[in-house]
Tab-separated table of C-alpha atoms in Angstrom:
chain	number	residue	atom	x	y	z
I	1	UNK	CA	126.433	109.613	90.865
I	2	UNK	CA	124.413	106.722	91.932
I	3	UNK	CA	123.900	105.510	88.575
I	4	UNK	CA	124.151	101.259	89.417
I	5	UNK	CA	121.716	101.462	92.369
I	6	UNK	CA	118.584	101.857	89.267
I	7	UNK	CA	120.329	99.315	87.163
I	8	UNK	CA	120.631	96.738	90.066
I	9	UNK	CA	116.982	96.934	90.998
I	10	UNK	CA	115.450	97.837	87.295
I	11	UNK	CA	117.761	94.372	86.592
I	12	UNK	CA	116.641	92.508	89.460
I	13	UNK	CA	112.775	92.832	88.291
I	14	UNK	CA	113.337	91.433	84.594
I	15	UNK	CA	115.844	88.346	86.481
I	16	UNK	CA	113.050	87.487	88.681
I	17	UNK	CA	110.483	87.540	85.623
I	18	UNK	CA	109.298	91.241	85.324
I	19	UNK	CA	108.298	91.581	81.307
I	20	UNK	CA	109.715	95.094	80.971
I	21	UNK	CA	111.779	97.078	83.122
I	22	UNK	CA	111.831	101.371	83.125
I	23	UNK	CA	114.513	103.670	84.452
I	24	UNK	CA	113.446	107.440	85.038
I	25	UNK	CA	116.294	109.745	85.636
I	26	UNK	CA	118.113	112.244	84.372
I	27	UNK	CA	119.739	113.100	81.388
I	28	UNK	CA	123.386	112.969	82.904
I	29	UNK	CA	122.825	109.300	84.250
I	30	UNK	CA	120.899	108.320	81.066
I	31	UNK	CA	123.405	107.284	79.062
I	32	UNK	CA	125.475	105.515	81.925
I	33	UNK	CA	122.353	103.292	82.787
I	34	UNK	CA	121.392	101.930	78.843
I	35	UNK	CA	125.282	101.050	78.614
I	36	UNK	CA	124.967	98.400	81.400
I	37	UNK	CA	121.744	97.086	79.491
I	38	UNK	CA	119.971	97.092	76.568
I	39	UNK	CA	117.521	95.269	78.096
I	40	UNK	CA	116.252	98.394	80.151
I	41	UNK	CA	113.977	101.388	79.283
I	42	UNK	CA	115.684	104.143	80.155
I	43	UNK	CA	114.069	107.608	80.521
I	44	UNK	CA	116.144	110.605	80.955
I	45	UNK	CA	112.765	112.733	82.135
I	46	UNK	CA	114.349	114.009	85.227
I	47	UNK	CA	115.911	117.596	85.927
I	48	UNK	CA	118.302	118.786	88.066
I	49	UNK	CA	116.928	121.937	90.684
I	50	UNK	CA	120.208	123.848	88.042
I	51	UNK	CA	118.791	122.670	85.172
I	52	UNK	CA	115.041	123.851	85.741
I	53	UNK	CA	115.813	126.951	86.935
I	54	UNK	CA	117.945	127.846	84.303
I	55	UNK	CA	114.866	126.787	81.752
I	56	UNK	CA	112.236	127.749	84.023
I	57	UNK	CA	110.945	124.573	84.109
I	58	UNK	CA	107.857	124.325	86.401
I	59	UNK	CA	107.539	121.141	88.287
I	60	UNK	CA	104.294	119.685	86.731
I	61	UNK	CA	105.459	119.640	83.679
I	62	UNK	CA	108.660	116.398	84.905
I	63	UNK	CA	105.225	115.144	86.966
I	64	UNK	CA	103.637	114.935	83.714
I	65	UNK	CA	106.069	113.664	81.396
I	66	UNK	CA	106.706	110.742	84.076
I	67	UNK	CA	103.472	109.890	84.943
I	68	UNK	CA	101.568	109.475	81.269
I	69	UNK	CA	104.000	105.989	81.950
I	70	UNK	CA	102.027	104.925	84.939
I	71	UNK	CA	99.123	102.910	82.841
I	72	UNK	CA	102.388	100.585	81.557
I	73	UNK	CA	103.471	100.279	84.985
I	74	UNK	CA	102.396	97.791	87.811
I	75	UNK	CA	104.966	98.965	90.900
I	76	UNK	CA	107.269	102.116	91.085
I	77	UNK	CA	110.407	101.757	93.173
I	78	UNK	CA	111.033	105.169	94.282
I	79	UNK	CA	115.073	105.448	95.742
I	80	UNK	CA	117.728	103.621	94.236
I	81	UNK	CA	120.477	105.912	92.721
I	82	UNK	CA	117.369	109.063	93.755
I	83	UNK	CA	119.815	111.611	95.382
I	84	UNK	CA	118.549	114.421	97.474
I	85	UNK	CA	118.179	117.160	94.673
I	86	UNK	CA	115.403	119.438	95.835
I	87	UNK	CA	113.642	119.613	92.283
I	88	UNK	CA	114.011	116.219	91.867
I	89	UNK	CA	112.564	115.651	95.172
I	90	UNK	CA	109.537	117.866	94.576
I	91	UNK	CA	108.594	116.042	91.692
I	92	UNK	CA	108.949	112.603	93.141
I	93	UNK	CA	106.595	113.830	95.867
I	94	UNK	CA	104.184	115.328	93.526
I	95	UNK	CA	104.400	111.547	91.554
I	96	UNK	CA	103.500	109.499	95.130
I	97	UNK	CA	100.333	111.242	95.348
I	98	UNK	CA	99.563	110.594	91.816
I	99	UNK	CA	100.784	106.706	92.243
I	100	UNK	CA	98.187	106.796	95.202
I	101	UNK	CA	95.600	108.292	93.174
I	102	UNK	CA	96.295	105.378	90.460
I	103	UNK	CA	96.250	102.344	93.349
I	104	UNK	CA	100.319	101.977	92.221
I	105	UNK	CA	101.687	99.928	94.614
I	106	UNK	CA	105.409	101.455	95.816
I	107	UNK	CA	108.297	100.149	97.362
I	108	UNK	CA	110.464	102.839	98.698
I	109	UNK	CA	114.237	102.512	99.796
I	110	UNK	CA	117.459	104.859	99.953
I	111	UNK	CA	117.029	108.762	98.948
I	112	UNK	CA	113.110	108.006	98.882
I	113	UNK	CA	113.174	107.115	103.022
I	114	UNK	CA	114.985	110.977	102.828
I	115	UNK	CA	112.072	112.300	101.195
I	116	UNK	CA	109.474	110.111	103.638
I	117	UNK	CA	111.237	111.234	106.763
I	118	UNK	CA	110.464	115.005	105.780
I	119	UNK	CA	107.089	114.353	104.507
I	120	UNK	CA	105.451	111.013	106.348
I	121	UNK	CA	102.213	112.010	104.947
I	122	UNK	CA	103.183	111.261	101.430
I	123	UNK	CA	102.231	107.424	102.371
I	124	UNK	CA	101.007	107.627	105.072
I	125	UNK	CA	97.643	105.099	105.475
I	126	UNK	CA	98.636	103.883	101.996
I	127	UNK	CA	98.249	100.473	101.933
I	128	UNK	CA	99.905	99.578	98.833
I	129	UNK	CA	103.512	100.895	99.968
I	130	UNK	CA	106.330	98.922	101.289
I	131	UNK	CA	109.271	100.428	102.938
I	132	UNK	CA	113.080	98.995	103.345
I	133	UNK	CA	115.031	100.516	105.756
I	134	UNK	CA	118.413	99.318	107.136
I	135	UNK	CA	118.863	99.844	110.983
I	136	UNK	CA	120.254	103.360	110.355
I	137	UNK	CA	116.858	104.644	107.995
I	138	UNK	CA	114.689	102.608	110.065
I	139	UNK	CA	115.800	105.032	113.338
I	140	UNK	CA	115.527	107.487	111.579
I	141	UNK	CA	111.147	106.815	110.576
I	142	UNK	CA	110.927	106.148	113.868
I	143	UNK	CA	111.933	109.701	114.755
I	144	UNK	CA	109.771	111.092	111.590
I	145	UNK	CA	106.763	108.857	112.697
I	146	UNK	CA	107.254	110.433	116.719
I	147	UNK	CA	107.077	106.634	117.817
I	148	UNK	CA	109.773	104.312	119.782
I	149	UNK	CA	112.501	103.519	118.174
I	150	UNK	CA	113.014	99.622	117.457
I	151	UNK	CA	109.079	99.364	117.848
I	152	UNK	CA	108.875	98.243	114.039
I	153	UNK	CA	104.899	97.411	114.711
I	154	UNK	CA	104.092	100.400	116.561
I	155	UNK	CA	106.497	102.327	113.595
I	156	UNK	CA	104.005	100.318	110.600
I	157	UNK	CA	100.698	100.885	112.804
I	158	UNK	CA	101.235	104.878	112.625
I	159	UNK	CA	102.446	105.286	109.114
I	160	UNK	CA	99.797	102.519	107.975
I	161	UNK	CA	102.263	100.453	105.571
I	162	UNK	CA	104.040	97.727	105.099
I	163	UNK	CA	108.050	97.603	106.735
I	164	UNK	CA	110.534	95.727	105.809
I	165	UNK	CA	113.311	95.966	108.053
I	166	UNK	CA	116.772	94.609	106.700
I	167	UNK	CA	119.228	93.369	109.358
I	168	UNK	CA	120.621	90.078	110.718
I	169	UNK	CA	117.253	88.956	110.770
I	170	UNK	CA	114.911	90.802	108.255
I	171	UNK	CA	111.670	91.676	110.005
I	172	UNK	CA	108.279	92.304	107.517
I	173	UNK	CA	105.496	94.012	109.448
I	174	UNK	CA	101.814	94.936	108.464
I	175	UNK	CA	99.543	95.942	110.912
I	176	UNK	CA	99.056	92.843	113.004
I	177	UNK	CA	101.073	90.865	110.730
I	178	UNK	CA	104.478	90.086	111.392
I	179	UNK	CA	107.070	87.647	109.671
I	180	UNK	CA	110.711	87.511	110.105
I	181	UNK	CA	113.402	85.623	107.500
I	182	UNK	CA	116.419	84.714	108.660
I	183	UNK	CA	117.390	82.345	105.366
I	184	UNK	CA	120.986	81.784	105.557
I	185	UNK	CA	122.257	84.588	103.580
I	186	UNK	CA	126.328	85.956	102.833
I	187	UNK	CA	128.935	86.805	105.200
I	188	UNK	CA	130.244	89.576	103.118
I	189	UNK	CA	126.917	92.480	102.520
I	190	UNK	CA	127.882	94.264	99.032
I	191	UNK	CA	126.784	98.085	98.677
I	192	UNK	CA	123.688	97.847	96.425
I	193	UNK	CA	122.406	94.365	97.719
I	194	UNK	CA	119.093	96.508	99.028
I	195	UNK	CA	118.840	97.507	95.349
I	196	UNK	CA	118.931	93.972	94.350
I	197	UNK	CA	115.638	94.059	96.858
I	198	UNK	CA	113.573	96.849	95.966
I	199	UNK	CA	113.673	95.040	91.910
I	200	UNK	CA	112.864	91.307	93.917
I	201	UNK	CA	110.224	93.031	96.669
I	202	UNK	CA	108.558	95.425	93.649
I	203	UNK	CA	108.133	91.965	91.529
I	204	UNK	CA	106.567	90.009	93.929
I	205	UNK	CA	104.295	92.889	94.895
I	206	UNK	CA	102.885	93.818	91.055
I	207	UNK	CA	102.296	89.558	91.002
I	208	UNK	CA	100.407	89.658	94.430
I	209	UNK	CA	98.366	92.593	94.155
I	210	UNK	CA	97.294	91.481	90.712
I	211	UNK	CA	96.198	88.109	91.771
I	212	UNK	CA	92.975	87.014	91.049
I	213	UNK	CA	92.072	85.742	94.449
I	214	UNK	CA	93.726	87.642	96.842
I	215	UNK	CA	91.712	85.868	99.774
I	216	UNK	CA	93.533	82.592	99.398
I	217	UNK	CA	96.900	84.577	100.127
I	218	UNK	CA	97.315	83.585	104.155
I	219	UNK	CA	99.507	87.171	104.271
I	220	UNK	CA	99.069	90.789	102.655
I	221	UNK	CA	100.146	90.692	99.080
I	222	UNK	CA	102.614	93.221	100.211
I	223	UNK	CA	104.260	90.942	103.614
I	224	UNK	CA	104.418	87.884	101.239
I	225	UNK	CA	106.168	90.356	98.876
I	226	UNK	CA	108.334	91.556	101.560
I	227	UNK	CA	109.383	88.191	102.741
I	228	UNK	CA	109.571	86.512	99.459
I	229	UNK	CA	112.081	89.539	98.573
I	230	UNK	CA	114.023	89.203	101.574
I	231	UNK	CA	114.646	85.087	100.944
I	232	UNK	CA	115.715	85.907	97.590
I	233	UNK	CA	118.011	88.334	98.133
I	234	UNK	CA	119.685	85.934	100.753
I	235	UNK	CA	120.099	83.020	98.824
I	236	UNK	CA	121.294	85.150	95.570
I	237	UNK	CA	123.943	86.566	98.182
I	238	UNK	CA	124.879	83.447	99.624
I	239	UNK	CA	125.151	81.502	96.049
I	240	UNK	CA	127.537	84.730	94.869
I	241	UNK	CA	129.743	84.414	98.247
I	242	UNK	CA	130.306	80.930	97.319
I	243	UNK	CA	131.881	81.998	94.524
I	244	UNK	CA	133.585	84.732	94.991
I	245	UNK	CA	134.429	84.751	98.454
I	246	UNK	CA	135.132	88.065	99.392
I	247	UNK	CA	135.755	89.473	96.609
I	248	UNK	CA	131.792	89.401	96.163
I	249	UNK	CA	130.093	92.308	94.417
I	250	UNK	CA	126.320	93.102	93.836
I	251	UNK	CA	126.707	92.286	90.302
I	252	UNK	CA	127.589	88.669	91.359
I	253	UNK	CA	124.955	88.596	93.203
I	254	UNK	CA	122.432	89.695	90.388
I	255	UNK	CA	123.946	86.699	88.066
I	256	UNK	CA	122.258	84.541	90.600
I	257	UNK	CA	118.873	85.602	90.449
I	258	UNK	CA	117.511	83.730	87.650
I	259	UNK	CA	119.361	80.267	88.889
I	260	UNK	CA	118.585	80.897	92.472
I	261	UNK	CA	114.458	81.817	91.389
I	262	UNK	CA	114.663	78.831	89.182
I	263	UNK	CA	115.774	76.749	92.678
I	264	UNK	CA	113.658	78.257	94.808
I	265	UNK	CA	110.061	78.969	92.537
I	266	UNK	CA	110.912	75.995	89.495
I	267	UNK	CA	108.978	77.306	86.347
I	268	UNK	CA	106.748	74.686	85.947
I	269	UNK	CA	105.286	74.776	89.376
């Protein structure tokens, strides 16, 4: 159903400089997602809970399939366009622990909150993973995580990771670390704008946990991620309004990622 929500973020990482760019999904959305792009690698390795019990297909063998791709990968978004299929579900849960194992670092938004909310132990203490709730999801962890709601510090102390909390003002909180960017962004919010984030926040993180000298950085890898993300996403949305008013869609406001990077973080800095 949700088949724009992977293209918007999958997109988003190759505008803000991501070499390649991988879609896992299923079959039925396969097709769908390559005709937006050709620029995408698209693989139709999910199954539906209808479709593996019809072929008795056991769970470890999607787990499998999906993660012999994890050596070509440096971040996993886990969310956009996900659904709440339990199969599906099962296997993405099965592929968190293995992204652990591997040191992946994971930004999770949408269906993947669902799936966090049932099971907080999945990343829990993980220090690599970055969450984007809006105010809605972000209630709803703080239920899951048994701790007050709109306590976004006590919320990232419990489940050890990084938040990023989208709103009027975006909050990014890591442990004692706590930023908040309220970059002038668009009056109009388009469905799919947190997509746009999850591609911008996964890019920044694969750059900043890869970097060579990670005590020079004066935040986490994964706050400067967050917040970098966050004042991307704004000014993308904010160039697009100016254009388009209201009529403003998220795929106006992906044609301004590569001008709006260019503005912000000029190549030949």
């Amino acid at each position: 159903e949700y088949t724009g929500a992977p293209f918007f973020s999958a997109m988003t990482s190759l505008q803000c400089g991501a070499d390649l760019s991988h879609v896992f999904c299923q079959e039925a959305a396969a097709n769908a997602i390559k005709s937006f792009s050709p620029d995408l690698i698209v693989h139709p390795l999910l199954k539906s809970s209808e479709q593996a019990n019809a072929a008795h297909i056991p769970v470890d063998d999607i787990v499998t399939n999906v993660a012999q791709w994890f050596r070509a990968l440096h971040c996993l978004v886990i969310g956009p366009g996900l659904g709440r299929d339990p199969f599906v579900l099962k296997c993405v849960a099965e592929l968190i622990k293995m992204a652990r194992e591997a040191k992946l670092p994971i930004v999770v938004d949408g269906d993947g909150l669902f799936l966090i909310n049932q099971q907080p132990d999945l990343i829990q203490q993980y220090p690599h993973a970055v969450l984007t709730p809006n105010p809605g999801e972000f209630e709803r962890l703080c239920d899951a995580a048994k701790v007050n709601k709109n306590d976004i510090l006590q919320l990232s102390e419990k489940l050890g990771v990084c938040i990023v909390e989208k709103g009027e003002v975006d909050r990014i909180v890591f442990g004692s670390t706590a930023l908040e960017c309220a970059v002038h962004g668009s009056p109009r919010r388009c469905g799919g704008q947190g997509d746009v984030l999850t591609g911008a926040i996964a890019t920044f993180l694969a750059w900043g946990t890869r970097y060579a000298d990670k005590a020079s950085l004066i935040h986490p890898p994964e706050v400067l991620a967050g917040f970098a993300g966050c004042a991307l996403t704004r000014e993308c949305a904010r160039a697009a309004f100016a254009k388009h008013k209201r009529g403003t869609v998220t795929h106006n406001i992906l044609q301004e990622v590569g001008p709006v990077f260019e503005s912000v973080f000029p190549a030949g800095v």
